[in-house]
Amino acid sequence: MNKNSSNMMALAPNTSEKRETVCIFGTGDFGRALGHKMIQSGYPVVYGSRRTQISNLIPKDAEVLGHTEAAQKAAIIIIAIQRQHYNFLTPLAEVLRGKVLVDISNNLKLNQYPESNAEHLAQLLPGSKVVKAFNTVSAWALQSGMLDASRQVFVCGDDLKAKQTVMNIVRALGLTPLDKGSLLAAQEIENYPLQLFPMWKFPIFLSLGLTAFFFFYCVALEIIYTYIYENNDFSFFIAITIPNRVCPVMALILLALVYLPGIFAAIIQLYRGTKYRRFPDWLDKWMLCRKQLGLIALAFASLHVVFTLVTPMRAFVSWRTSKRIISQALNNQTEPLDHTNAWLSDSYLALGILGFFLFVLLGITSLPSVSNNVNWREFRFVQSKLGYLSLILCTAHTLVYGGKWFLNPLAYKWYLPDIYILSLIIPCAVLVVKFLLVFPCVDKPLTQIRQGSERNPKYSE
Ligand code: NAP
C-alpha cells in the first residue's frame, strides 16, 4: 500500500471503534491544538492542569482535572509543558508508573542541554515509558488542518510497545509516523525544528559570492570600460544584459560543481586504493549539498531562459536592429546571409534548449515525490548519465556561443577574459577528467576499489 492511501485511511478514522482516553498535561497552545485534533479523531481527552476551571479556549468535550486525577484516567499522557517545569512531575512518579509519557517538547537553541528533554524526562521518571513524538508539528499546523505543513512525525523510544501505541495515535490523527529508533535519537529530533535550511547554507553563500563577483566583473567590462574608452553610457545594461550574462555563467559553473566532488572522490579512491578511508570533511559536506547546488543552478538557468525570451521586447535591441537596416538602406546594399553564422547561431540555440530540457528533468527527478518512485539504478541513470549529458550540452552551448571570440584580442578588455570564458574553466576540467576516468585502464581498478578491493596497504589499516 502506498503512503497516500495509508494517509487517506488515517484521515478518515473509524470512530465507531472505541479509542482509549488520552491525557494531556498542560492547557497551553500546543496542548489545546493537539487535544482538539484528538477529539476530532475520536479520542476522549482529559487535561491535567494547574487550573481545573473550564475556559472557552479548551476544546469542547474535553475534561479538565488536576494532574493526579487526569493521569489516573489514561495510560498515555502527553506532556505539553516546557522542559524547565518538568520537576513538578517528580511527586507524580507513582501515579505515572508504567504509563506511556509522550515528550513533545522543543528547545530554544541547538543542543541546549547535555541530554535531550526526553532522556531528562526518562531520568526523572524511571518507572514510566518515555516516547518522543510530535515536536516537529506546530500548534498552528494542527489547528489549520495540516494543509500546508509537513505530515511527518518523528517518533523514538526505548519501549517498543509504547512506541507502537504512539505511532498508532499519530496515524489516527492523519499524520505519518517515522520510527527513528531508541531514545538516543531524541536529541537529533529535538534539534530538527531549530535548523534553518542546513544543507542550503553553503550553496546559497557560494552562489551569492560568485554572483556578486561576476556581476561587478561585468559592470567593469561592459559599462565602465565602454564609458571610459568609447564614451557610451550603457548603465541600463544593469537591468537585463548583465543579469542575462551572469545567470548562464552561474548555472553552468554550479552544474559543474555538482559533478566535481564525484571526480575528487574518484581520484582520492584511486590514489588510496581503497574505499574504506573517510573522505576529508570538506568533500563529505560538498557531496551532501549537491542536490541544492543543482537546484540553484536550475533556478539560474530558468532566469537565463526568461531574460533571453524578453530580448526582442527591449528598446535597445529594436534600436540596434533598425539602425542596421537604415544603414544598409542608406548605403544601398544588403548583407548576404552568412551561412556559417546561421549555423553557429542555430546550433548554439539548439544545444541550449536540449541542455535546459535535461536540466529540468534532473530537477524534477530530485523531487522526493518523483525520486521515491524510481529505483536506485533509474535515479543514478538520470542524475549521473543524463546529468553529465546536460553538462556536455550546456558547455557546448557556451563554447559555440563564444567560439570565434576566444582568440580575438577585442574580447579581452583590460586584458581580462569575458565571463563566458571564465565560466568554461570548471565544466571543461570536469568533463576532461571524467573522460579520462571512463577509460577501461582507469575505470576497471576504480570499479574494483568501489566493490571492496584494497590495493594500497598504507591506507588499508
Ligand atoms: P505554553 O502555551 O506556554 O503552555 C505550556 C503549558 O504548561 C501552560 O499552559 C501550563 O498549563 C503548563 N505550565 C506552565 N508552567 C507550569 C509549571 N510551572 N508547572 C506545571 N505546568 C506548567 O507552551 P506550548 O506552546 O503549548 O508548548 C508546550 C510544549 O510543547 C513545549 O515544550 C513546546 O516546546 C512544545 N511544542 C510546542 C509547539 C507549538 O507550536 N507551540 C510545537 C511543538 C512542540 P496549565 O496552565 O494547564 O497548567
Short mmCIF file of C-alpha atoms and ligand atoms in Angstrom, two decimals:
data_model
loop_
_atom_site.label_atom_id
_atom_site.label_comp_id
_atom_site.label_asym_id
_atom_site.label_seq_id
_atom_site.Cartn_x
_atom_site.Cartn_y
_atom_site.Cartn_z
CA MET A 1 0.00 0.00 0.00
CA ASN A 2 1.47 3.38 -0.86
CA LYS A 3 1.95 6.31 1.51
CA ASN A 4 -1.02 8.27 0.17
CA SER A 5 -3.53 5.55 0.63
CA SER A 6 -2.42 4.96 4.22
CA ASN A 7 -2.80 8.69 4.82
CA MET A 8 -6.31 8.66 3.40
CA MET A 9 -7.26 5.88 5.73
CA ALA A 10 -5.75 7.75 8.63
CA LEU A 11 -7.63 10.89 7.63
CA ALA A 12 -10.90 9.04 7.92
CA PRO A 13 -10.60 7.38 11.32
CA ASN A 14 -13.00 4.65 12.19
CA THR A 15 -14.72 6.43 15.05
CA SER A 16 -17.11 3.53 15.66
CA GLU A 17 -14.08 1.74 17.18
CA LYS A 18 -13.73 2.88 20.82
CA ARG A 19 -10.48 4.77 21.25
CA GLU A 20 -8.70 4.85 24.57
CA THR A 21 -8.61 8.01 26.65
CA VAL A 22 -5.57 10.22 26.23
CA CYS A 23 -4.40 12.58 28.96
CA ILE A 24 -2.66 15.85 28.09
CA PHE A 25 -0.70 17.72 30.76
CA GLY A 26 -0.83 21.46 30.04
CA THR A 27 -3.59 23.55 28.51
CA GLY A 28 -1.21 25.85 26.59
CA ASP A 29 -1.21 26.43 22.81
CA PHE A 30 0.11 23.02 21.85
CA GLY A 31 -1.89 21.04 24.42
CA ARG A 32 -5.14 22.64 23.22
CA ALA A 33 -4.35 22.23 19.49
CA LEU A 34 -3.39 18.56 19.92
CA GLY A 35 -6.42 17.88 22.16
CA HIS A 36 -8.72 19.42 19.58
CA LYS A 37 -7.27 17.21 16.82
CA MET A 38 -7.52 14.12 19.05
CA ILE A 39 -11.17 14.74 19.88
CA GLN A 40 -11.86 15.16 16.14
CA SER A 41 -10.21 11.77 15.58
CA GLY A 42 -12.40 10.10 18.18
CA TYR A 43 -10.13 10.07 21.26
CA PRO A 44 -11.65 11.03 24.64
CA VAL A 45 -9.30 13.70 26.03
CA VAL A 46 -8.70 14.65 29.64
CA TYR A 47 -6.43 17.57 30.54
CA GLY A 48 -4.20 17.66 33.61
CA SER A 49 -3.80 21.29 34.59
CA ARG A 50 -2.89 23.58 37.48
CA ARG A 51 -6.28 25.29 36.96
CA THR A 52 -9.28 22.99 36.64
CA GLN A 53 -11.92 25.53 35.66
CA ILE A 54 -13.06 25.14 32.04
CA SER A 55 -12.30 28.14 29.83
CA ASN A 56 -13.80 28.62 26.39
CA LEU A 57 -10.35 28.05 24.86
CA ILE A 58 -10.38 24.39 25.95
CA PRO A 59 -11.75 22.08 23.23
CA LYS A 60 -15.42 21.22 23.71
CA ASP A 61 -15.95 17.68 25.07
CA ALA A 62 -12.61 17.65 26.92
CA GLU A 63 -12.40 17.27 30.69
CA VAL A 64 -10.03 19.36 32.81
CA LEU A 65 -8.80 17.84 36.10
CA GLY A 66 -5.82 18.15 38.44
CA HIS A 67 -2.68 16.34 37.25
CA THR A 68 -3.08 13.29 39.51
CA GLU A 69 -6.80 12.69 38.73
CA ALA A 70 -6.24 13.21 35.00
CA ALA A 71 -3.27 10.80 34.92
CA GLN A 72 -5.35 8.12 36.66
CA LYS A 73 -7.85 8.18 33.75
CA ALA A 74 -5.40 7.30 30.97
CA ALA A 75 -2.49 5.04 30.11
CA ILE A 76 -0.99 7.58 27.70
CA ILE A 77 0.00 11.02 28.94
CA ILE A 78 1.20 13.72 26.61
CA ILE A 79 3.44 16.23 28.39
CA ALA A 80 2.64 19.56 26.68
CA ILE A 81 4.77 21.55 29.09
CA GLN A 82 8.17 23.27 28.73
CA ARG A 83 11.16 21.22 29.96
CA GLN A 84 12.10 23.71 32.69
CA HIS A 85 8.85 22.83 34.54
CA TYR A 86 9.35 19.02 34.42
CA ASN A 87 10.36 18.91 38.11
CA PHE A 88 6.69 19.19 39.12
CA LEU A 89 6.27 15.66 37.71
CA THR A 90 8.59 14.00 40.28
CA PRO A 91 5.95 13.83 43.05
CA LEU A 92 3.59 12.18 40.48
CA ALA A 93 6.06 9.30 39.90
CA GLU A 94 3.78 6.68 41.50
CA VAL A 95 0.67 7.57 39.52
CA LEU A 96 2.73 7.76 36.30
CA ARG A 97 4.44 4.38 36.88
CA GLY A 98 4.09 2.01 33.90
CA LYS A 99 2.35 4.68 31.79
CA VAL A 100 3.42 5.94 28.39
CA LEU A 101 4.70 9.53 28.62
CA VAL A 102 4.92 11.37 25.32
CA ASP A 103 7.54 14.12 25.32
CA ILE A 104 6.70 16.73 22.67
CA SER A 105 8.99 19.50 23.87
CA ASN A 106 11.44 21.61 21.90
CA ASN A 107 14.27 23.88 22.99
CA LEU A 108 15.25 27.39 22.02
CA LYS A 109 18.80 26.53 20.96
CA LEU A 110 20.53 23.59 19.28
CA ASN A 111 21.98 21.13 21.87
CA GLN A 112 20.79 23.44 24.68
CA TYR A 113 21.14 20.74 27.35
CA PRO A 114 23.70 17.93 27.65
CA GLU A 115 20.91 15.34 27.34
CA SER A 116 17.68 15.53 25.32
CA ASN A 117 14.43 16.61 27.03
CA ALA A 118 13.02 13.12 26.53
CA GLU A 119 16.05 11.48 28.20
CA HIS A 120 15.79 14.01 31.04
CA LEU A 121 12.12 13.05 31.49
CA ALA A 122 13.04 9.35 31.49
CA GLN A 123 15.67 10.02 34.19
CA LEU A 124 13.12 11.92 36.33
CA LEU A 125 10.52 9.15 35.97
CA PRO A 126 12.37 5.83 35.50
CA GLY A 127 9.15 3.82 36.10
CA SER A 128 7.42 5.35 33.03
CA LYS A 129 7.89 4.58 29.33
CA VAL A 130 9.00 7.74 27.58
CA VAL A 131 8.39 8.24 23.87
CA LYS A 132 9.47 11.31 21.88
CA ALA A 133 6.97 12.48 19.25
CA PHE A 134 5.03 15.43 17.78
CA ASN A 135 7.75 18.04 18.41
CA THR A 136 8.17 18.67 14.67
CA VAL A 137 4.47 19.54 14.27
CA SER A 138 3.39 23.06 15.22
CA ALA A 139 0.24 24.05 17.11
CA TRP A 140 -0.64 26.27 14.15
CA ALA A 141 -0.32 23.35 11.68
CA LEU A 142 -2.59 21.18 13.85
CA GLN A 143 -5.19 23.95 14.01
CA SER A 144 -5.06 24.74 10.28
CA GLY A 145 -5.69 21.08 9.43
CA MET A 146 -2.09 20.33 8.27
CA LEU A 147 -3.00 21.66 4.83
CA ASP A 148 0.34 23.28 4.14
CA ALA A 149 2.73 21.70 6.60
CA SER A 150 4.73 18.50 6.79
CA ARG A 151 2.71 15.49 7.94
CA GLN A 152 5.77 13.62 9.09
CA VAL A 153 6.11 12.90 12.83
CA PHE A 154 9.44 11.54 14.09
CA VAL A 155 8.96 9.02 16.88
CA CYS A 156 11.59 7.38 19.10
CA GLY A 157 11.59 5.46 22.37
CA ASP A 158 13.14 2.50 24.17
CA ASP A 159 9.89 0.59 24.82
CA LEU A 160 8.71 -0.94 21.52
CA LYS A 161 5.09 -1.41 22.60
CA ALA A 162 4.83 2.16 23.91
CA LYS A 163 6.35 3.48 20.68
CA GLN A 164 3.90 1.42 18.62
CA THR A 165 0.95 2.81 20.63
CA VAL A 166 2.10 6.39 19.98
CA MET A 167 2.65 5.65 16.28
CA ASN A 168 -0.92 4.35 16.05
CA ILE A 169 -2.20 7.62 17.54
CA VAL A 170 -0.08 9.58 15.04
CA ARG A 171 -1.64 7.60 12.19
CA ALA A 172 -5.14 8.07 13.56
CA LEU A 173 -4.59 11.85 13.50
CA GLY A 174 -3.87 11.71 9.75
CA LEU A 175 -0.12 12.13 10.17
CA THR A 176 2.76 9.90 9.09
CA PRO A 177 4.94 8.43 11.85
CA LEU A 178 8.63 7.87 11.12
CA ASP A 179 10.35 5.50 13.55
CA LYS A 180 13.75 6.98 14.45
CA GLY A 181 14.75 4.21 16.85
CA SER A 182 15.61 4.41 20.53
CA LEU A 183 15.51 7.42 22.87
CA LEU A 184 19.13 8.13 21.86
CA ALA A 185 17.69 9.73 18.71
CA ALA A 186 15.71 12.26 20.76
CA GLN A 187 18.47 14.92 20.71
CA GLU A 188 18.58 14.83 16.93
CA ILE A 189 14.77 15.01 16.72
CA GLU A 190 14.75 17.97 19.12
CA ASN A 191 17.38 19.79 17.06
CA TYR A 192 15.46 19.23 13.83
CA PRO A 193 12.92 22.10 14.15
CA LEU A 194 15.72 24.51 15.12
CA GLN A 195 17.71 24.04 11.95
CA LEU A 196 17.46 26.64 9.22
CA PHE A 197 17.96 25.08 5.79
CA PRO A 198 21.11 23.24 6.97
CA MET A 199 22.01 21.84 3.54
CA TRP A 200 21.37 25.14 1.77
CA LYS A 201 23.83 27.39 3.62
CA PHE A 202 26.98 26.55 1.63
CA PRO A 203 25.24 26.52 -1.81
CA ILE A 204 23.48 29.83 -1.09
CA PHE A 205 26.60 31.63 0.22
CA LEU A 206 28.69 30.27 -2.65
CA SER A 207 26.08 31.38 -5.22
CA LEU A 208 25.76 34.84 -3.66
CA GLY A 209 29.55 35.27 -3.60
CA LEU A 210 30.06 34.12 -7.19
CA THR A 211 27.06 36.11 -8.47
CA ALA A 212 28.38 39.31 -6.85
CA PHE A 213 31.86 38.68 -8.31
CA PHE A 214 30.60 38.08 -11.87
CA PHE A 215 28.12 40.94 -11.68
CA PHE A 216 30.79 43.52 -10.76
CA TYR A 217 33.22 41.96 -13.25
CA CYS A 218 30.62 42.55 -16.00
CA VAL A 219 29.84 46.07 -14.76
CA ALA A 220 33.54 46.88 -15.04
CA LEU A 221 33.95 45.43 -18.55
CA GLU A 222 30.58 46.24 -20.08
CA ILE A 223 29.71 49.59 -18.54
CA ILE A 224 32.77 51.29 -17.04
CA TYR A 225 35.17 50.27 -19.84
CA THR A 226 32.71 51.38 -22.56
CA TYR A 227 32.12 54.67 -20.76
CA ILE A 228 35.83 55.43 -20.41
CA TYR A 229 37.09 54.31 -23.84
CA GLU A 230 34.03 54.74 -26.09
CA ASN A 231 32.21 57.47 -24.20
CA ASN A 232 28.96 55.45 -24.33
CA ASP A 233 26.62 55.27 -21.36
CA PHE A 234 25.36 51.67 -21.18
CA SER A 235 24.42 51.80 -17.49
CA PHE A 236 20.95 50.36 -18.34
CA PHE A 237 22.78 47.04 -19.03
CA ILE A 238 22.48 46.51 -15.25
CA ALA A 239 18.80 45.59 -15.66
CA ILE A 240 18.82 42.81 -18.28
CA THR A 241 22.07 42.47 -20.26
CA ILE A 242 24.35 41.83 -17.30
CA PRO A 243 21.91 39.56 -15.37
CA ASN A 244 21.49 37.62 -18.62
CA ARG A 245 25.26 37.13 -18.75
CA VAL A 246 25.67 36.26 -15.09
CA CYS A 247 22.76 33.75 -14.90
CA PRO A 248 24.00 31.29 -17.57
CA VAL A 249 27.54 31.54 -16.20
CA MET A 250 26.30 30.72 -12.70
CA ALA A 251 24.09 27.89 -13.99
CA LEU A 252 27.00 26.28 -15.83
CA ILE A 253 29.53 26.67 -13.00
CA LEU A 254 27.12 25.36 -10.33
CA LEU A 255 26.12 22.40 -12.53
CA ALA A 256 29.83 21.56 -12.91
CA LEU A 257 30.26 21.93 -9.14
CA VAL A 258 27.59 19.22 -8.69
CA TYR A 259 29.86 16.75 -10.51
CA LEU A 260 33.27 18.00 -9.35
CA PRO A 261 33.18 16.34 -5.87
CA GLY A 262 32.47 12.97 -7.54
CA ILE A 263 35.63 13.48 -9.62
CA PHE A 264 37.65 14.34 -6.48
CA ALA A 265 36.23 11.27 -4.72
CA ALA A 266 37.26 9.01 -7.62
CA ILE A 267 40.81 10.46 -7.70
CA ILE A 268 41.18 10.07 -3.90
CA GLN A 269 39.94 6.46 -4.05
CA LEU A 270 42.31 5.64 -6.91
CA TYR A 271 45.23 7.24 -5.06
CA ARG A 272 44.46 5.49 -1.77
CA GLY A 273 43.48 2.22 -3.45
CA THR A 274 40.63 1.72 -1.01
CA LYS A 275 37.13 3.00 -0.35
CA TYR A 276 37.35 2.27 3.39
CA ARG A 277 39.09 5.51 4.35
CA ARG A 278 36.88 8.52 5.06
CA PHE A 279 36.94 11.44 2.62
CA PRO A 280 38.09 14.79 4.02
CA ASP A 281 35.28 16.65 5.82
CA TRP A 282 35.02 19.39 3.18
CA LEU A 283 34.42 16.76 0.48
CA ASP A 284 31.77 14.94 2.57
CA LYS A 285 29.93 18.22 3.14
CA TRP A 286 30.20 19.19 -0.52
CA MET A 287 28.79 15.79 -1.60
CA LEU A 288 25.83 16.21 0.74
CA CYS A 289 24.74 19.52 -0.79
CA ARG A 290 24.97 18.53 -4.46
CA LYS A 291 21.19 18.46 -4.85
CA GLN A 292 20.90 22.01 -3.51
CA LEU A 293 23.70 23.21 -5.81
CA GLY A 294 21.88 21.62 -8.75
CA LEU A 295 18.56 23.24 -7.85
CA ILE A 296 20.15 26.69 -7.57
CA ALA A 297 21.85 26.07 -10.93
CA LEU A 298 18.43 25.22 -12.41
CA ALA A 299 16.99 28.46 -10.99
CA PHE A 300 19.78 30.46 -12.72
CA ALA A 301 19.24 28.56 -15.98
CA SER A 302 15.48 29.28 -15.85
CA LEU A 303 16.17 33.00 -15.30
CA HIS A 304 18.52 32.95 -18.30
CA VAL A 305 15.70 31.46 -20.43
CA VAL A 306 13.24 34.17 -19.30
CA PHE A 307 15.77 37.01 -19.84
CA THR A 308 16.52 35.65 -23.31
CA LEU A 309 12.85 35.39 -24.24
CA VAL A 310 12.23 39.07 -23.44
CA THR A 311 15.21 40.22 -25.55
CA PRO A 312 13.13 41.16 -28.66
CA MET A 313 10.97 43.45 -26.48
CA ARG A 314 13.91 45.60 -25.43
CA ALA A 315 14.16 49.19 -26.73
CA PHE A 316 17.95 48.84 -27.13
CA VAL A 317 17.57 45.74 -29.34
CA SER A 318 14.94 47.32 -31.63
CA TRP A 319 17.10 50.48 -31.88
CA ARG A 320 20.14 48.42 -32.88
CA THR A 321 18.16 46.39 -35.45
CA SER A 322 16.58 49.46 -37.07
CA LYS A 323 19.96 51.23 -37.10
CA ARG A 324 21.43 48.31 -39.04
CA ILE A 325 18.54 48.23 -41.54
CA ILE A 326 18.67 52.01 -42.09
CA SER A 327 22.43 51.95 -42.60
CA GLN A 328 22.02 49.18 -45.20
CA ALA A 329 19.29 51.21 -46.93
CA LEU A 330 21.39 54.39 -46.92
CA ASN A 331 24.38 52.55 -48.37
CA ASN A 332 22.05 50.83 -50.82
CA GLN A 333 23.44 47.40 -50.05
CA THR A 334 22.03 44.30 -48.38
CA GLU A 335 24.17 41.97 -46.32
CA PRO A 336 24.16 38.43 -47.80
CA LEU A 337 23.16 35.65 -45.45
CA ASP A 338 26.22 34.42 -43.56
CA HIS A 339 25.66 30.65 -43.56
CA THR A 340 28.42 29.93 -41.04
CA ASN A 341 26.90 32.41 -38.66
CA ALA A 342 23.39 31.00 -39.21
CA TRP A 343 24.67 27.51 -38.43
CA LEU A 344 26.50 28.68 -35.33
CA SER A 345 23.52 30.62 -34.03
CA ASP A 346 21.04 27.75 -34.63
CA SER A 347 23.39 25.15 -33.13
CA TYR A 348 24.03 27.34 -30.13
CA LEU A 349 20.30 27.75 -29.52
CA ALA A 350 19.54 24.05 -30.10
CA LEU A 351 22.29 22.99 -27.64
CA GLY A 352 20.94 25.44 -25.06
CA ILE A 353 17.36 24.18 -25.46
CA LEU A 354 18.39 20.50 -25.15
CA GLY A 355 20.70 21.23 -22.20
CA PHE A 356 17.94 23.12 -20.41
CA PHE A 357 15.43 20.33 -21.08
CA LEU A 358 17.73 17.78 -19.42
CA PHE A 359 18.45 20.24 -16.62
CA VAL A 360 14.69 20.47 -15.89
CA LEU A 361 14.46 16.67 -15.99
CA LEU A 362 17.22 16.46 -13.36
CA GLY A 363 15.37 18.98 -11.19
CA ILE A 364 12.10 17.03 -11.46
CA THR A 365 13.73 13.70 -10.54
CA SER A 366 15.27 15.26 -7.44
CA LEU A 367 11.78 15.99 -6.04
CA PRO A 368 11.04 13.47 -3.26
CA SER A 369 7.64 12.59 -4.78
CA VAL A 370 9.40 11.54 -8.01
CA SER A 371 12.62 10.09 -6.57
CA ASN A 372 10.53 7.90 -4.23
CA ASN A 373 9.00 6.27 -7.30
CA VAL A 374 12.19 5.33 -9.14
CA ASN A 375 14.66 2.66 -8.10
CA TRP A 376 18.31 3.36 -7.29
CA ARG A 377 19.55 2.40 -10.77
CA GLU A 378 16.99 4.64 -12.51
CA PHE A 379 17.81 7.53 -10.16
CA ARG A 380 21.54 7.12 -10.82
CA PHE A 381 20.95 6.92 -14.57
CA VAL A 382 19.11 10.25 -14.57
CA GLN A 383 21.34 12.07 -12.07
CA SER A 384 24.65 10.74 -13.36
CA LYS A 385 24.34 9.85 -17.06
CA LEU A 386 21.72 12.43 -18.08
CA GLY A 387 23.34 14.91 -15.69
CA TYR A 388 26.68 14.61 -17.49
CA LEU A 389 24.89 14.84 -20.83
CA SER A 390 23.25 18.06 -19.67
CA LEU A 391 26.68 19.40 -18.59
CA ILE A 392 28.14 18.47 -22.00
CA LEU A 393 25.28 20.19 -23.87
CA CYS A 394 25.42 23.35 -21.72
CA THR A 395 29.22 23.55 -22.05
CA ALA A 396 28.93 23.07 -25.82
CA HIS A 397 26.22 25.79 -25.88
CA THR A 398 28.70 28.22 -24.28
CA LEU A 399 31.62 27.10 -26.45
CA VAL A 400 29.64 27.62 -29.66
CA TYR A 401 28.38 30.99 -28.38
CA GLY A 402 31.89 32.35 -27.85
CA GLY A 403 33.84 30.10 -30.23
CA LYS A 404 35.01 32.71 -32.71
CA TRP A 405 35.85 35.21 -29.94
CA PHE A 406 38.32 33.18 -27.90
CA LEU A 407 41.35 34.28 -29.93
CA ASN A 408 40.09 37.77 -30.71
CA PRO A 409 42.00 40.45 -28.76
CA LEU A 410 38.84 42.63 -28.72
CA ALA A 411 37.27 40.06 -26.35
CA TYR A 412 39.91 40.89 -23.73
CA LYS A 413 39.07 44.33 -22.39
CA TRP A 414 41.74 45.47 -19.94
CA TYR A 415 43.41 42.11 -20.79
CA LEU A 416 40.63 40.36 -18.87
CA PRO A 417 38.69 37.47 -20.44
CA ASP A 418 34.92 37.73 -20.82
CA ILE A 419 32.93 35.90 -18.14
CA TYR A 420 31.73 33.18 -20.50
CA ILE A 421 35.40 32.22 -20.96
CA LEU A 422 35.84 32.06 -17.17
CA SER A 423 32.63 30.04 -16.87
CA LEU A 424 34.11 27.28 -19.06
CA ILE A 425 37.14 26.52 -16.85
CA ILE A 426 35.45 24.26 -14.26
CA PRO A 427 32.99 22.47 -16.62
CA CYS A 428 35.77 21.73 -19.15
CA ALA A 429 38.07 20.47 -16.38
CA VAL A 430 35.27 18.21 -15.02
CA LEU A 431 34.48 16.82 -18.47
CA VAL A 432 38.13 16.18 -19.39
CA VAL A 433 38.87 14.33 -16.12
CA LYS A 434 35.58 12.39 -16.37
CA PHE A 435 36.57 11.41 -19.92
CA LEU A 436 39.90 10.07 -18.57
CA LEU A 437 38.12 8.22 -15.76
CA VAL A 438 35.90 6.23 -18.12
CA PHE A 439 38.94 4.72 -19.90
CA PRO A 440 38.98 0.98 -19.05
CA CYS A 441 42.53 1.16 -17.61
CA VAL A 442 41.24 3.66 -15.00
CA ASP A 443 37.61 2.62 -14.75
CA LYS A 444 38.41 -1.05 -14.04
CA PRO A 445 40.60 -0.52 -10.94
CA LEU A 446 38.17 2.18 -9.71
CA THR A 447 35.21 -0.22 -10.04
CA GLN A 448 37.19 -2.91 -8.16
CA ILE A 449 38.00 -0.45 -5.36
CA ARG A 450 34.32 0.51 -5.14
CA GLN A 451 33.44 -3.19 -4.91
CA GLY A 452 35.70 -3.53 -1.86
CA SER A 453 39.14 -4.41 -3.20
CA GLU A 454 42.11 -2.81 -1.38
CA ARG A 455 45.29 -2.07 -3.32
CA ASN A 456 47.44 0.15 -1.12
CA PRO A 457 48.42 -1.41 2.23
CA LYS A 458 49.38 2.05 3.57
CA TYR A 459 45.70 3.10 3.53
CA SER A 460 44.12 -0.27 4.28
CA GLU A 461 44.64 -0.30 8.04
P1 NAP B 1 2.56 27.20 26.53
O1 NAP B 1 1.49 27.83 25.69
O2 NAP B 1 3.47 28.11 27.29
O3 NAP B 1 1.89 26.16 27.51
C1 NAP B 1 2.60 25.43 28.44
C2 NAP B 1 1.65 24.93 29.50
O4 NAP B 1 2.44 24.36 30.51
C3 NAP B 1 0.86 26.01 30.20
O5 NAP B 1 -0.28 26.34 29.51
C4 NAP B 1 0.60 25.41 31.56
O6 NAP B 1 -0.60 24.63 31.51
C5 NAP B 1 1.76 24.45 31.77
N1 NAP B 1 2.70 25.04 32.74
C6 NAP B 1 3.32 26.22 32.70
N2 NAP B 1 4.10 26.39 33.77
C7 NAP B 1 3.97 25.27 34.54
C8 NAP B 1 4.53 24.85 35.77
N3 NAP B 1 5.37 25.60 36.46
N4 NAP B 1 4.15 23.64 36.24
C9 NAP B 1 3.28 22.86 35.56
N5 NAP B 1 2.72 23.22 34.39
C10 NAP B 1 3.07 24.41 33.88
O7 NAP B 1 3.50 26.32 25.63
P2 NAP B 1 3.11 25.49 24.32
O8 NAP B 1 3.34 26.34 23.11
O9 NAP B 1 1.79 24.86 24.48
O10 NAP B 1 4.25 24.40 24.31
C11 NAP B 1 4.21 23.31 25.22
C12 NAP B 1 5.30 22.33 24.86
O11 NAP B 1 5.09 21.87 23.53
C13 NAP B 1 6.69 22.96 24.87
O12 NAP B 1 7.62 22.05 25.41
C14 NAP B 1 7.00 23.20 23.42
O13 NAP B 1 8.38 23.14 23.14
C15 NAP B 1 6.26 22.06 22.76
N6 NAP B 1 5.87 22.35 21.36
C16 NAP B 1 5.14 23.44 21.07
C17 NAP B 1 4.79 23.68 19.76
C18 NAP B 1 3.95 24.88 19.38
O14 NAP B 1 3.70 25.08 18.19
N7 NAP B 1 3.51 25.66 20.30
C19 NAP B 1 5.19 22.81 18.75
C20 NAP B 1 5.92 21.67 19.08
C21 NAP B 1 6.26 21.44 20.41
P3 NAP B 1 -1.70 24.71 32.68
O15 NAP B 1 -1.92 26.18 32.93
O16 NAP B 1 -2.83 23.99 32.14
O17 NAP B 1 -1.09 24.02 33.89
#
